[in-house]
PDB file of C-alpha atoms and ligand atoms in Angstrom:
ATOM      1  CA  UNK A1080      16.867  37.197  27.000  1.00 97.00           C
ATOM      2  CA  UNK A1081      16.325  38.701  30.703  1.00 98.00           C
ATOM      3  CA  UNK A1082      19.663  39.209  32.435  1.00 98.00           C
ATOM      4  CA  UNK A1083      20.030  40.104  36.288  1.00 98.00           C
ATOM      5  CA  UNK A1084      23.582  42.385  36.932  1.00 98.00           C
ATOM      6  CA  UNK A1085      24.462  42.248  40.183  1.00 98.00           C
ATOM      7  CA  UNK A1086      26.872  44.868  40.843  1.00 96.00           C
ATOM      8  CA  UNK A1087      29.811  44.940  43.986  1.00 89.00           C
ATOM      9  CA  UNK A1088      29.109  47.614  46.597  1.00 75.00           C
ATOM     10  CA  UNK A1089      32.528  47.255  46.886  1.00 71.00           C
ATOM     11  CA  UNK A1090      33.574  47.694  43.116  1.00 70.00           C
ATOM     12  CA  UNK A1091      31.947  51.107  43.581  1.00 82.00           C
ATOM     13  CA  UNK A1092      34.416  52.069  46.183  1.00 80.00           C
ATOM     14  CA  UNK A1093      37.149  50.017  47.244  1.00 72.00           C
ATOM     15  CA  UNK A1094      37.214  49.384  51.106  1.00 67.00           C
ATOM     16  CA  UNK A1095      41.123  50.784  51.124  1.00 70.00           C
ATOM     17  CA  UNK A1096      39.689  53.878  49.191  1.00 76.00           C
ATOM     18  CA  UNK A1097      38.512  57.211  50.554  1.00 83.00           C
ATOM     19  CA  UNK A1098      34.387  57.430  49.666  1.00 86.00           C
ATOM     20  CA  UNK A1099      33.664  59.877  46.901  1.00 91.00           C
ATOM     21  CA  UNK A1100      30.927  60.349  44.297  1.00 93.00           C
ATOM     22  CA  UNK A1101      33.508  61.086  41.821  1.00 91.00           C
ATOM     23  CA  UNK A1102      34.803  57.248  42.581  1.00 89.00           C
ATOM     24  CA  UNK A1103      31.469  56.048  42.250  1.00 92.00           C
ATOM     25  CA  UNK A1104      30.533  57.657  39.513  1.00 93.00           C
ATOM     26  CA  UNK A1105      33.761  56.354  37.579  1.00 89.00           C
ATOM     27  CA  UNK A1106      32.952  53.096  38.308  1.00 89.00           C
ATOM     28  CA  UNK A1107      29.450  53.168  38.103  1.00 95.00           C
ATOM     29  CA  UNK A1108      30.067  54.330  34.688  1.00 96.00           C
ATOM     30  CA  UNK A1109      31.946  51.040  33.765  1.00 95.00           C
ATOM     31  CA  UNK A1110      28.725  49.456  34.833  1.00 96.00           C
ATOM     32  CA  UNK A1111      26.117  51.419  32.856  1.00 98.00           C
ATOM     33  CA  UNK A1112      28.745  50.280  29.746  1.00 98.00           C
ATOM     34  CA  UNK A1113      28.228  46.826  30.826  1.00 98.00           C
ATOM     35  CA  UNK A1114      24.155  47.146  30.968  1.00 98.00           C
ATOM     36  CA  UNK A1115      24.025  49.390  27.813  1.00 98.00           C
ATOM     37  CA  UNK A1116      25.860  47.398  25.819  1.00 98.00           C
ATOM     38  CA  UNK A1117      23.349  44.006  26.541  1.00 98.00           C
ATOM     39  CA  UNK A1118      20.321  45.958  26.434  1.00 98.00           C
ATOM     40  CA  UNK A1119      21.709  47.278  23.086  1.00 98.00           C
ATOM     41  CA  UNK A1120      21.571  43.602  21.868  1.00 98.00           C
ATOM     42  CA  UNK A1121      17.849  43.613  22.673  1.00 98.00           C
ATOM     43  CA  UNK A1122      17.736  42.013  25.951  1.00 98.00           C
ATOM     44  CA  UNK A1123      16.411  43.127  29.087  1.00 98.00           C
ATOM     45  CA  UNK A1124      18.037  43.481  32.367  1.00 98.00           C
ATOM     46  CA  UNK A1125      17.303  44.474  36.272  1.00 98.00           C
ATOM     47  CA  UNK A1126      19.870  45.709  38.045  1.00 98.00           C
ATOM     48  CA  UNK A1127      21.223  44.897  41.630  1.00 98.00           C
ATOM     49  CA  UNK A1128      23.906  46.663  43.801  1.00 97.00           C
ATOM     50  CA  UNK A1129      25.702  45.942  46.764  1.00 95.00           C
ATOM     51  CA  UNK A1130      25.906  48.423  49.709  1.00 94.00           C
ATOM     52  CA  UNK A1131      28.638  47.383  52.529  1.00 90.00           C
ATOM     53  CA  UNK A1132      31.157  50.112  51.918  1.00 89.00           C
ATOM     54  CA  UNK A1133      28.132  52.939  51.603  1.00 93.00           C
ATOM     55  CA  UNK A1134      25.745  51.923  54.382  1.00 94.00           C
ATOM     56  CA  UNK A1135      29.038  51.470  56.825  1.00 91.00           C
ATOM     57  CA  UNK A1136      29.760  54.963  55.857  1.00 92.00           C
ATOM     58  CA  UNK A1137      26.510  55.898  56.625  1.00 94.00           C
ATOM     59  CA  UNK A1138      26.347  54.117  60.134  1.00 92.00           C
ATOM     60  CA  UNK A1139      29.322  55.867  60.824  1.00 90.00           C
ATOM     61  CA  UNK A1140      28.591  59.467  60.161  1.00 91.00           C
ATOM     62  CA  UNK A1141      25.874  58.286  63.314  1.00 90.00           C
ATOM     63  CA  UNK A1142      29.370  58.068  65.683  1.00 78.00           C
ATOM     64  CA  UNK A1143      27.110  55.168  67.676  1.00 74.00           C
ATOM     65  CA  UNK A1144      23.805  57.702  68.448  1.00 81.00           C
ATOM     66  CA  UNK A1145      22.265  55.627  65.355  1.00 83.00           C
ATOM     67  CA  UNK A1146      19.536  58.148  65.087  1.00 93.00           C
ATOM     68  CA  UNK A1147      18.533  55.680  61.545  1.00 95.00           C
ATOM     69  CA  UNK A1148      18.722  52.243  61.538  1.00 94.00           C
ATOM     70  CA  UNK A1149      20.605  50.166  59.613  1.00 95.00           C
ATOM     71  CA  UNK A1150      16.925  49.078  58.080  1.00 96.00           C
ATOM     72  CA  UNK A1151      17.121  52.853  57.254  1.00 97.00           C
ATOM     73  CA  UNK A1152      20.393  53.103  56.429  1.00 97.00           C
ATOM     74  CA  UNK A1153      19.845  50.650  53.511  1.00 97.00           C
ATOM     75  CA  UNK A1154      17.297  52.482  51.935  1.00 98.00           C
ATOM     76  CA  UNK A1155      19.314  55.722  51.774  1.00 98.00           C
ATOM     77  CA  UNK A1156      21.949  53.863  50.004  1.00 97.00           C
ATOM     78  CA  UNK A1157      18.987  52.400  47.240  1.00 98.00           C
ATOM     79  CA  UNK A1158      18.429  55.630  46.652  1.00 98.00           C
ATOM     80  CA  UNK A1159      21.825  56.798  46.571  1.00 97.00           C
ATOM     81  CA  UNK A1160      23.137  54.162  44.077  1.00 97.00           C
ATOM     82  CA  UNK A1161      20.087  53.995  42.327  1.00 98.00           C
ATOM     83  CA  UNK A1162      19.979  57.837  41.296  1.00 98.00           C
ATOM     84  CA  UNK A1163      23.986  57.579  40.295  1.00 97.00           C
ATOM     85  CA  UNK A1164      23.383  54.090  38.028  1.00 97.00           C
ATOM     86  CA  UNK A1165      20.123  55.489  36.690  1.00 98.00           C
ATOM     87  CA  UNK A1166      21.732  58.494  35.580  1.00 98.00           C
ATOM     88  CA  UNK A1167      24.569  56.549  34.267  1.00 97.00           C
ATOM     89  CA  UNK A1168      22.562  54.332  32.197  1.00 98.00           C
ATOM     90  CA  UNK A1169      20.208  56.873  31.178  1.00 98.00           C
ATOM     91  CA  UNK A1170      23.002  58.738  29.556  1.00 98.00           C
ATOM     92  CA  UNK A1171      24.042  55.669  27.013  1.00 98.00           C
ATOM     93  CA  UNK A1172      19.986  54.565  26.880  1.00 98.00           C
ATOM     94  CA  UNK A1173      18.074  57.968  26.859  1.00 98.00           C
ATOM     95  CA  UNK A1174      16.444  59.756  29.783  1.00 98.00           C
ATOM     96  CA  UNK A1175      13.968  57.927  31.265  1.00 98.00           C
ATOM     97  CA  UNK A1176      14.785  54.557  30.556  1.00 98.00           C
ATOM     98  CA  UNK A1177      15.992  53.366  34.150  1.00 98.00           C
ATOM     99  CA  UNK A1178      13.908  53.267  36.907  1.00 98.00           C
ATOM    100  CA  UNK A1179      15.250  52.632  40.340  1.00 98.00           C
ATOM    101  CA  UNK A1180      13.410  51.372  42.886  1.00 98.00           C
ATOM    102  CA  UNK A1181      13.288  51.498  46.758  1.00 98.00           C
ATOM    103  CA  UNK A1182      13.113  47.543  47.669  1.00 98.00           C
ATOM    104  CA  UNK A1183      12.420  45.845  50.523  1.00 98.00           C
ATOM    105  CA  UNK A1184      12.825  41.928  51.382  1.00 98.00           C
ATOM    106  CA  UNK A1185      11.476  39.675  54.036  1.00 97.00           C
ATOM    107  CA  UNK A1186      13.943  38.106  55.689  1.00 96.00           C
ATOM    108  CA  UNK A1187      13.775  34.519  57.889  1.00 92.00           C
ATOM    109  CA  UNK A1188      13.707  36.240  61.144  1.00 84.00           C
ATOM    110  CA  UNK A1189      13.650  32.927  63.196  1.00 83.00           C
ATOM    111  CA  UNK A1190      16.788  31.831  61.493  1.00 78.00           C
ATOM    112  CA  UNK A1191      19.151  31.667  64.562  1.00 73.00           C
ATOM    113  CA  UNK A1192      22.318  33.100  62.341  1.00 71.00           C
ATOM    114  CA  UNK A1193      19.645  36.188  61.782  1.00 72.00           C
ATOM    115  CA  UNK A1194      21.606  37.730  64.947  1.00 77.00           C
ATOM    116  CA  UNK A1195      25.312  36.608  64.243  1.00 83.00           C
ATOM    117  CA  UNK A1196      27.375  39.400  62.580  1.00 90.00           C
ATOM    118  CA  UNK A1197      28.453  38.191  59.367  1.00 86.00           C
ATOM    119  CA  UNK A1198      28.261  40.786  56.992  1.00 89.00           C
ATOM    120  CA  UNK A1199      31.352  42.961  56.195  1.00 90.00           C
ATOM    121  CA  UNK A1200      30.169  47.045  55.814  1.00 91.00           C
ATOM    122  CA  UNK A1201      31.990  50.363  56.096  1.00 89.00           C
ATOM    123  CA  UNK A1202      35.889  51.253  55.130  1.00 88.00           C
ATOM    124  CA  UNK A1203      38.709  48.798  56.425  1.00 90.00           C
ATOM    125  CA  UNK A1204      40.457  49.629  59.414  1.00 93.00           C
ATOM    126  CA  UNK A1205      43.755  49.217  61.201  1.00 95.00           C
ATOM    127  CA  UNK A1206      43.446  46.818  64.051  1.00 95.00           C
ATOM    128  CA  UNK A1207      43.910  49.246  66.955  1.00 96.00           C
ATOM    129  CA  UNK A1208      41.211  51.483  65.403  1.00 94.00           C
ATOM    130  CA  UNK A1209      38.827  48.764  65.172  1.00 95.00           C
ATOM    131  CA  UNK A1210      39.499  47.548  68.487  1.00 95.00           C
ATOM    132  CA  UNK A1211      38.790  51.174  69.929  1.00 93.00           C
ATOM    133  CA  UNK A1212      35.250  51.580  67.936  1.00 91.00           C
ATOM    134  CA  UNK A1213      33.999  47.749  69.448  1.00 92.00           C
ATOM    135  CA  UNK A1214      35.161  49.198  73.003  1.00 93.00           C
ATOM    136  CA  UNK A1215      32.904  52.727  72.208  1.00 91.00           C
ATOM    137  CA  UNK A1216      30.247  51.412  70.203  1.00 89.00           C
ATOM    138  CA  UNK A1217      29.732  47.609  70.279  1.00 88.00           C
ATOM    139  CA  UNK A1218      30.620  47.241  67.160  1.00 91.00           C
ATOM    140  CA  UNK A1219      31.849  43.918  65.986  1.00 93.00           C
ATOM    141  CA  UNK A1220      35.101  43.408  63.627  1.00 95.00           C
ATOM    142  CA  UNK A1221      36.158  40.484  61.932  1.00 93.00           C
ATOM    143  CA  UNK A1222      39.369  40.226  59.325  1.00 92.00           C
ATOM    144  CA  UNK A1223      39.021  40.568  55.832  1.00 87.00           C
ATOM    145  CA  UNK A1224      40.373  38.611  53.174  1.00 77.00           C
ATOM    146  CA  UNK A1225      42.162  42.651  51.459  1.00 78.00           C
ATOM    147  CA  UNK A1226      43.913  42.547  54.746  1.00 87.00           C
ATOM    148  CA  UNK A1227      42.733  44.813  57.668  1.00 93.00           C
ATOM    149  CA  UNK A1228      39.547  44.805  59.868  1.00 96.00           C
ATOM    150  CA  UNK A1229      36.117  45.464  58.939  1.00 93.00           C
ATOM    151  CA  UNK A1230      32.634  45.820  60.526  1.00 93.00           C
ATOM    152  CA  UNK A1231      30.360  42.807  60.663  1.00 93.00           C
ATOM    153  CA  UNK A1232      26.873  42.601  61.158  1.00 93.00           C
ATOM    154  CA  UNK A1233      23.598  40.503  61.034  1.00 92.00           C
ATOM    155  CA  UNK A1234      22.579  39.299  57.737  1.00 91.00           C
ATOM    156  CA  UNK A1235      19.716  37.487  57.551  1.00 93.00           C
ATOM    157  CA  UNK A1236      18.400  34.994  54.799  1.00 93.00           C
ATOM    158  CA  UNK A1237      16.001  36.642  52.465  1.00 96.00           C
ATOM    159  CA  UNK A1238      12.737  34.803  51.552  1.00 96.00           C
ATOM    160  CA  UNK A1239      11.124  36.938  49.583  1.00 97.00           C
ATOM    161  CA  UNK A1240      11.625  40.074  47.569  1.00 98.00           C
ATOM    162  CA  UNK A1241       8.401  42.525  48.033  1.00 98.00           C
ATOM    163  CA  UNK A1242       8.359  44.459  45.289  1.00 98.00           C
ATOM    164  CA  UNK A1243       8.870  41.589  42.768  1.00 98.00           C
ATOM    165  CA  UNK A1244       5.602  42.223  41.045  1.00 98.00           C
ATOM    166  CA  UNK A1245       6.105  45.439  40.470  1.00 98.00           C
ATOM    167  CA  UNK A1246       9.903  44.783  38.806  1.00 98.00           C
ATOM    168  CA  UNK A1247       8.510  42.693  36.453  1.00 98.00           C
ATOM    169  CA  UNK A1248       6.299  44.805  35.395  1.00 98.00           C
ATOM    170  CA  UNK A1249       8.448  47.538  34.754  1.00 98.00           C
ATOM    171  CA  UNK A1250      10.945  45.325  33.174  1.00 98.00           C
ATOM    172  CA  UNK A1251       7.999  43.723  30.729  1.00 97.00           C
ATOM    173  CA  UNK A1252       7.119  47.503  30.191  1.00 98.00           C
ATOM    174  CA  UNK A1253      10.767  47.771  28.564  1.00 97.00           C
ATOM    175  CA  UNK A1254      12.507  49.791  31.458  1.00 98.00           C
ATOM    176  CA  UNK A1255      15.838  48.789  32.847  1.00 98.00           C
ATOM    177  CA  UNK A1256      15.324  48.071  36.777  1.00 98.00           C
ATOM    178  CA  UNK A1257      17.329  49.143  39.204  1.00 98.00           C
ATOM    179  CA  UNK A1258      16.029  46.920  42.262  1.00 98.00           C
ATOM    180  CA  UNK A1259      16.876  45.333  45.703  1.00 98.00           C
ATOM    181  CA  UNK A1260      20.155  47.247  46.420  1.00 97.00           C
ATOM    182  CA  UNK A1261      22.031  46.197  49.088  1.00 96.00           C
ATOM    183  CA  UNK A1262      20.282  42.902  49.151  1.00 97.00           C
ATOM    184  CA  UNK A1263      17.248  45.029  49.999  1.00 98.00           C
ATOM    185  CA  UNK A1264      15.591  46.312  52.985  1.00 98.00           C
ATOM    186  CA  UNK A1265      15.194  43.285  55.540  1.00 97.00           C
ATOM    187  CA  UNK A1266      12.056  43.370  56.718  1.00 97.00           C
ATOM    188  CA  UNK A1267      10.106  40.598  59.212  1.00 95.00           C
ATOM    189  CA  UNK A1268       6.957  40.902  60.339  1.00 92.00           C
ATOM    190  CA  UNK A1269       5.765  43.997  58.846  1.00 93.00           C
ATOM    191  CA  UNK A1270       8.693  46.108  60.539  1.00 95.00           C
ATOM    192  CA  UNK A1271      12.078  46.857  59.490  1.00 96.00           C
ATOM    193  CA  UNK A1272      15.187  44.740  60.745  1.00 93.00           C
ATOM    194  CA  UNK A1273      18.685  45.925  61.994  1.00 92.00           C
ATOM    195  CA  UNK A1274      20.759  44.274  59.658  1.00 93.00           C
ATOM    196  CA  UNK A1275      22.396  43.956  56.185  1.00 94.00           C
ATOM    197  CA  UNK A1276      21.283  41.418  53.624  1.00 95.00           C
ATOM    198  CA  UNK A1277      23.617  39.705  51.431  1.00 94.00           C
ATOM    199  CA  UNK A1278      23.029  41.120  48.077  1.00 96.00           C
ATOM    200  CA  UNK A1279      24.233  38.320  46.215  1.00 97.00           C
ATOM    201  CA  UNK A1280      21.425  36.395  48.183  1.00 97.00           C
ATOM    202  CA  UNK A1281      18.542  38.674  47.717  1.00 98.00           C
ATOM    203  CA  UNK A1282      19.886  38.823  43.661  1.00 98.00           C
ATOM    204  CA  UNK A1283      19.818  35.151  43.078  1.00 98.00           C
ATOM    205  CA  UNK A1284      16.066  35.103  45.046  1.00 98.00           C
ATOM    206  CA  UNK A1285      15.137  37.951  42.502  1.00 98.00           C
ATOM    207  CA  UNK A1286      16.645  36.183  39.325  1.00 98.00           C
ATOM    208  CA  UNK A1287      14.504  33.337  40.698  1.00 98.00           C
ATOM    209  CA  UNK A1288      11.461  34.901  41.092  1.00 98.00           C
ATOM    210  CA  UNK A1289      11.317  37.196  37.705  1.00 98.00           C
ATOM    211  CA  UNK A1290      12.109  34.051  35.604  1.00 98.00           C
ATOM    212  CA  UNK A1291      15.364  35.202  34.742  1.00 98.00           C
ATOM    213  CA  UNK A1292      17.763  33.678  31.806  1.00 98.00           C
ATOM    214  CA  UNK A1293      20.939  34.648  33.225  1.00 98.00           C
ATOM    215  CA  UNK A1294      22.272  35.649  36.537  1.00 98.00           C
ATOM    216  CA  UNK A1295      25.559  37.704  36.482  1.00 98.00           C
ATOM    217  CA  UNK A1296      27.669  38.858  39.413  1.00 98.00           C
ATOM    218  CA  UNK A1297      30.302  41.361  38.880  1.00 97.00           C
ATOM    219  CA  UNK A1298      32.550  42.289  41.713  1.00 94.00           C
ATOM    220  CA  UNK A1299      36.222  43.343  41.765  1.00 90.00           C
ATOM    221  CA  UNK A1300      37.913  39.616  41.336  1.00 94.00           C
ATOM    222  CA  UNK A1301      38.014  38.224  37.764  1.00 97.00           C
ATOM    223  CA  UNK A1302      36.165  34.675  38.846  1.00 98.00           C
ATOM    224  CA  UNK A1303      36.072  32.442  41.319  1.00 98.00           C
ATOM    225  CA  UNK A1304      39.450  30.801  42.928  1.00 98.00           C
ATOM    226  CA  UNK A1305      40.094  27.391  44.577  1.00 97.00           C
ATOM    227  CA  UNK A1306      42.580  28.058  47.056  1.00 96.00           C
ATOM    228  CA  UNK A1307      42.451  31.888  46.999  1.00 95.00           C
ATOM    229  CA  UNK A1308      45.440  33.454  47.823  1.00 92.00           C
ATOM    230  CA  UNK A1309      47.221  30.642  48.947  1.00 93.00           C
ATOM    231  CA  UNK A1310      49.474  27.741  47.178  1.00 95.00           C
ATOM    232  CA  UNK A1311      47.496  25.899  44.447  1.00 94.00           C
ATOM    233  CA  UNK A1312      45.042  28.968  43.477  1.00 97.00           C
ATOM    234  CA  UNK A1313      43.351  28.420  40.123  1.00 97.00           C
ATOM    235  CA  UNK A1314      40.471  30.039  39.091  1.00 98.00           C
ATOM    236  CA  UNK A1315      37.358  28.087  38.016  1.00 98.00           C
ATOM    237  CA  UNK A1316      36.496  28.769  34.223  1.00 98.00           C
ATOM    238  CA  UNK A1317      33.512  26.688  33.448  1.00 98.00           C
ATOM    239  CA  UNK A1318      32.113  24.527  36.554  1.00 98.00           C
ATOM    240  CA  UNK A1319      28.675  22.632  37.333  1.00 98.00           C
ATOM    241  CA  UNK A1320      26.446  23.925  40.176  1.00 98.00           C
ATOM    242  CA  UNK A1321      27.084  20.559  41.408  1.00 98.00           C
ATOM    243  CA  UNK A1322      30.967  20.550  41.435  1.00 98.00           C
ATOM    244  CA  UNK A1323      30.638  24.485  42.464  1.00 98.00           C
ATOM    245  CA  UNK A1324      28.816  22.945  45.883  1.00 98.00           C
ATOM    246  CA  UNK A1325      31.251  20.402  46.270  1.00 98.00           C
ATOM    247  CA  UNK A1326      34.084  23.037  46.516  1.00 98.00           C
ATOM    248  CA  UNK A1327      31.830  25.631  48.977  1.00 97.00           C
ATOM    249  CA  UNK A1328      31.653  22.289  51.281  1.00 96.00           C
ATOM    250  CA  UNK A1329      35.278  21.871  51.282  1.00 95.00           C
ATOM    251  CA  UNK A1330      35.557  25.597  52.585  1.00 93.00           C
ATOM    252  CA  UNK A1331      37.040  27.438  49.795  1.00 93.00           C
ATOM    253  CA  UNK A1332      34.524  30.335  49.962  1.00 96.00           C
ATOM    254  CA  UNK A1333      34.854  32.660  53.082  1.00 89.00           C
ATOM    255  CA  UNK A1334      31.465  33.854  54.512  1.00 83.00           C
ATOM    256  CA  UNK A1335      30.774  37.964  53.797  1.00 74.00           C
ATOM    257  CA  UNK A1336      32.562  37.939  50.325  1.00 84.00           C
ATOM    258  CA  UNK A1337      32.958  35.031  47.673  1.00 95.00           C
ATOM    259  CA  UNK A1338      30.803  32.501  50.292  1.00 95.00           C
ATOM    260  CA  UNK A1339      27.048  33.943  49.603  1.00 94.00           C
ATOM    261  CA  UNK A1340      27.858  34.809  45.803  1.00 97.00           C
ATOM    262  CA  UNK A1341      28.969  31.325  45.276  1.00 98.00           C
ATOM    263  CA  UNK A1342      25.699  30.243  47.311  1.00 97.00           C
ATOM    264  CA  UNK A1343      23.737  32.318  45.055  1.00 98.00           C
ATOM    265  CA  UNK A1344      24.770  30.916  41.732  1.00 98.00           C
ATOM    266  CA  UNK A1345      24.853  27.223  42.868  1.00 98.00           C
ATOM    267  CA  UNK A1346      20.911  28.304  43.972  1.00 98.00           C
ATOM    268  CA  UNK A1347      20.165  29.657  40.920  1.00 98.00           C
ATOM    269  CA  UNK A1348      21.487  27.257  38.265  1.00 98.00           C
ATOM    270  CA  UNK A1349      20.122  24.751  40.388  1.00 98.00           C
ATOM    271  CA  UNK A1350      16.580  26.222  40.909  1.00 98.00           C
ATOM    272  CA  UNK A1351      16.371  27.738  37.062  1.00 98.00           C
ATOM    273  CA  UNK A1352      18.542  24.889  34.785  1.00 98.00           C
ATOM    274  CA  UNK A1353      20.161  28.403  33.440  1.00 98.00           C
ATOM    275  CA  UNK A1354      23.630  29.592  33.404  1.00 98.00           C
ATOM    276  CA  UNK A1355      24.857  31.887  36.133  1.00 98.00           C
ATOM    277  CA  UNK A1356      28.447  33.501  36.167  1.00 98.00           C
ATOM    278  CA  UNK A1357      30.819  35.715  38.699  1.00 98.00           C
ATOM    279  CA  UNK A1358      33.724  37.770  37.070  1.00 97.00           C
ATOM    280  CA  UNK A1359      35.018  41.543  37.181  1.00 96.00           C
ATOM    281  CA  UNK A1360      32.977  44.401  36.270  1.00 94.00           C
ATOM    282  CA  UNK A1361      35.458  45.413  33.610  1.00 95.00           C
ATOM    283  CA  UNK A1362      35.102  42.151  31.976  1.00 97.00           C
ATOM    284  CA  UNK A1363      31.234  42.473  32.502  1.00 97.00           C
ATOM    285  CA  UNK A1364      30.355  42.248  28.615  1.00 98.00           C
ATOM    286  CA  UNK A1365      32.528  39.305  27.918  1.00 98.00           C
ATOM    287  CA  UNK A1366      30.693  37.615  30.972  1.00 98.00           C
ATOM    288  CA  UNK A1367      27.858  37.988  29.546  1.00 98.00           C
ATOM    289  CA  UNK A1368      29.054  36.585  26.728  1.00 98.00           C
ATOM    290  CA  UNK A1369      30.257  33.459  28.580  1.00 98.00           C
ATOM    291  CA  UNK A1370      33.989  34.563  27.632  1.00 98.00           C
ATOM    292  CA  UNK A1371      35.644  35.275  30.658  1.00 98.00           C
ATOM    293  CA  UNK A1372      35.148  34.899  34.757  1.00 98.00           C
ATOM    294  CA  UNK A1373      33.461  31.869  35.741  1.00 98.00           C
ATOM    295  CA  UNK A1374      30.449  30.422  34.253  1.00 98.00           C
ATOM    296  CA  UNK A1375      28.498  27.985  36.354  1.00 98.00           C
ATOM    297  CA  UNK A1376      26.247  25.603  34.295  1.00 98.00           C
ATOM    298  CA  UNK A1377      23.949  22.603  35.412  1.00 98.00           C
TER     299      UNK A1377
HETATM  300  P1  ADP B 370      31.468  42.452  46.450  1.00 72.13           P
HETATM  301  O1  ADP B 370      30.665  44.046  46.969  1.00 72.13           O
HETATM  302  O2  ADP B 370      31.264  42.133  44.780  1.00 72.13           O
HETATM  303  O3  ADP B 370      30.133  41.497  47.131  1.00 72.13           O
HETATM  304  P2  ADP B 370      32.750  41.018  48.472  1.00 72.13           P
HETATM  305  O4  ADP B 370      34.381  41.744  48.679  1.00 72.13           O
HETATM  306  O5  ADP B 370      31.681  40.727  48.776  1.00 72.13           O
HETATM  307  O6  ADP B 370      32.657  41.904  47.095  1.00 72.13           O
HETATM  308  O7  ADP B 370      33.726  39.948  47.272  1.00 72.13           O
HETATM  309  C1  ADP B 370      34.550  39.652  46.458  1.00 72.13           C
HETATM  310  C2  ADP B 370      35.676  39.057  47.429  1.00 72.13           C
HETATM  311  O8  ADP B 370      35.573  37.961  47.788  1.00 72.13           O
HETATM  312  C3  ADP B 370      37.093  39.694  46.281  1.00 72.13           C
HETATM  313  O9  ADP B 370      37.905  41.001  46.280  1.00 72.13           O
HETATM  314  C4  ADP B 370      38.411  38.726  47.312  1.00 72.13           C
HETATM  315  O10 ADP B 370      38.862  39.201  48.028  1.00 72.13           O
HETATM  316  C5  ADP B 370      37.130  37.695  47.943  1.00 72.13           C
HETATM  317  N1  ADP B 370      37.513  35.936  47.990  1.00 72.13           N
HETATM  318  C6  ADP B 370      37.256  35.500  49.139  1.00 72.13           C
HETATM  319  N2  ADP B 370      37.922  33.828  48.619  1.00 72.13           N
HETATM  320  C7  ADP B 370      37.712  33.685  47.072  1.00 72.13           C
HETATM  321  C8  ADP B 370      37.677  33.066  45.975  1.00 72.13           C
HETATM  322  N3  ADP B 370      37.920  31.768  46.414  1.00 72.13           N
HETATM  323  N4  ADP B 370      37.805  33.275  45.055  1.00 72.13           N
HETATM  324  C9  ADP B 370      37.947  34.876  44.414  1.00 72.13           C
HETATM  325  N5  ADP B 370      37.565  36.131  45.597  1.00 72.13           N
HETATM  326  C10 ADP B 370      37.627  35.414  46.599  1.00 72.13           C
HETATM  327 MG1   MG B 371      29.904  41.210  48.844  1.00 72.13          MG
END
């Protein structure tokens, strides 16, 4: 079985906590255990990851000077997280078993939503600090479901993973491949784009393109909830893609967090007729087995 495992950028580094290499290594180690266990059972795995906290961290270091665009910073985070993930998986499977690939993705640049800032990056700010950064650098901010404010940037829709053939060959050759980090570097008309693609949407696209048997999204919440943090909150166990799509149209899943995950798993299940799942990083193996998280079926 070929499994595409999408790891949440926020599960590596909680937006409320200071960014640190040790913190990343701890969370990456948890993810590596999940992947290694699956691979040791004879399955193949492609690992993708988010980069919201990390790309925001590097963008903030530039203090508005913008020496590098978001496309280049995205590649920075792919290298950084690709390195940490490859180290952690190799520790369990053997040196050289994991290959991390800088990945580009063609995006739909005529889509008007490509210019609308919806994708949260960087840390959580108190309202006052967010207002100051908005005034100084022209950054845009939106309220985060965790509380506080985060910078939001345009998030164009991914259309095709540029390196898909290279990824397929590496997988066929027996490597665990880390790819499409941070949703891939967005490319439009051959040039990099100032935005951050949602990693869930790119991961779903990649899973379809690779003919994956299972697409799983591991994050910092243990499944997809209806009425999240409202009266009548309920976690979905096993749900049909059509039913989940109906909940989506009823507005249960906000843009920039659970919205794209739901879109991504619904797309994968509808296009392939295979299973997808959303669950907590710590329960990753049980999510793979279909025992935990939200299991999305045809
Ligand atoms: P990741 O970095 O893993 O992509 P996100 O922040 O993008 O994480 O998405 C996970 C977050 O989505 C959770 O921490 C939770 O606060 C939020 N969320 C919003 N709506 C829901 C919902 N309906 N069910 C579950 N989580 C939700
Ligand atoms: Mg996300």
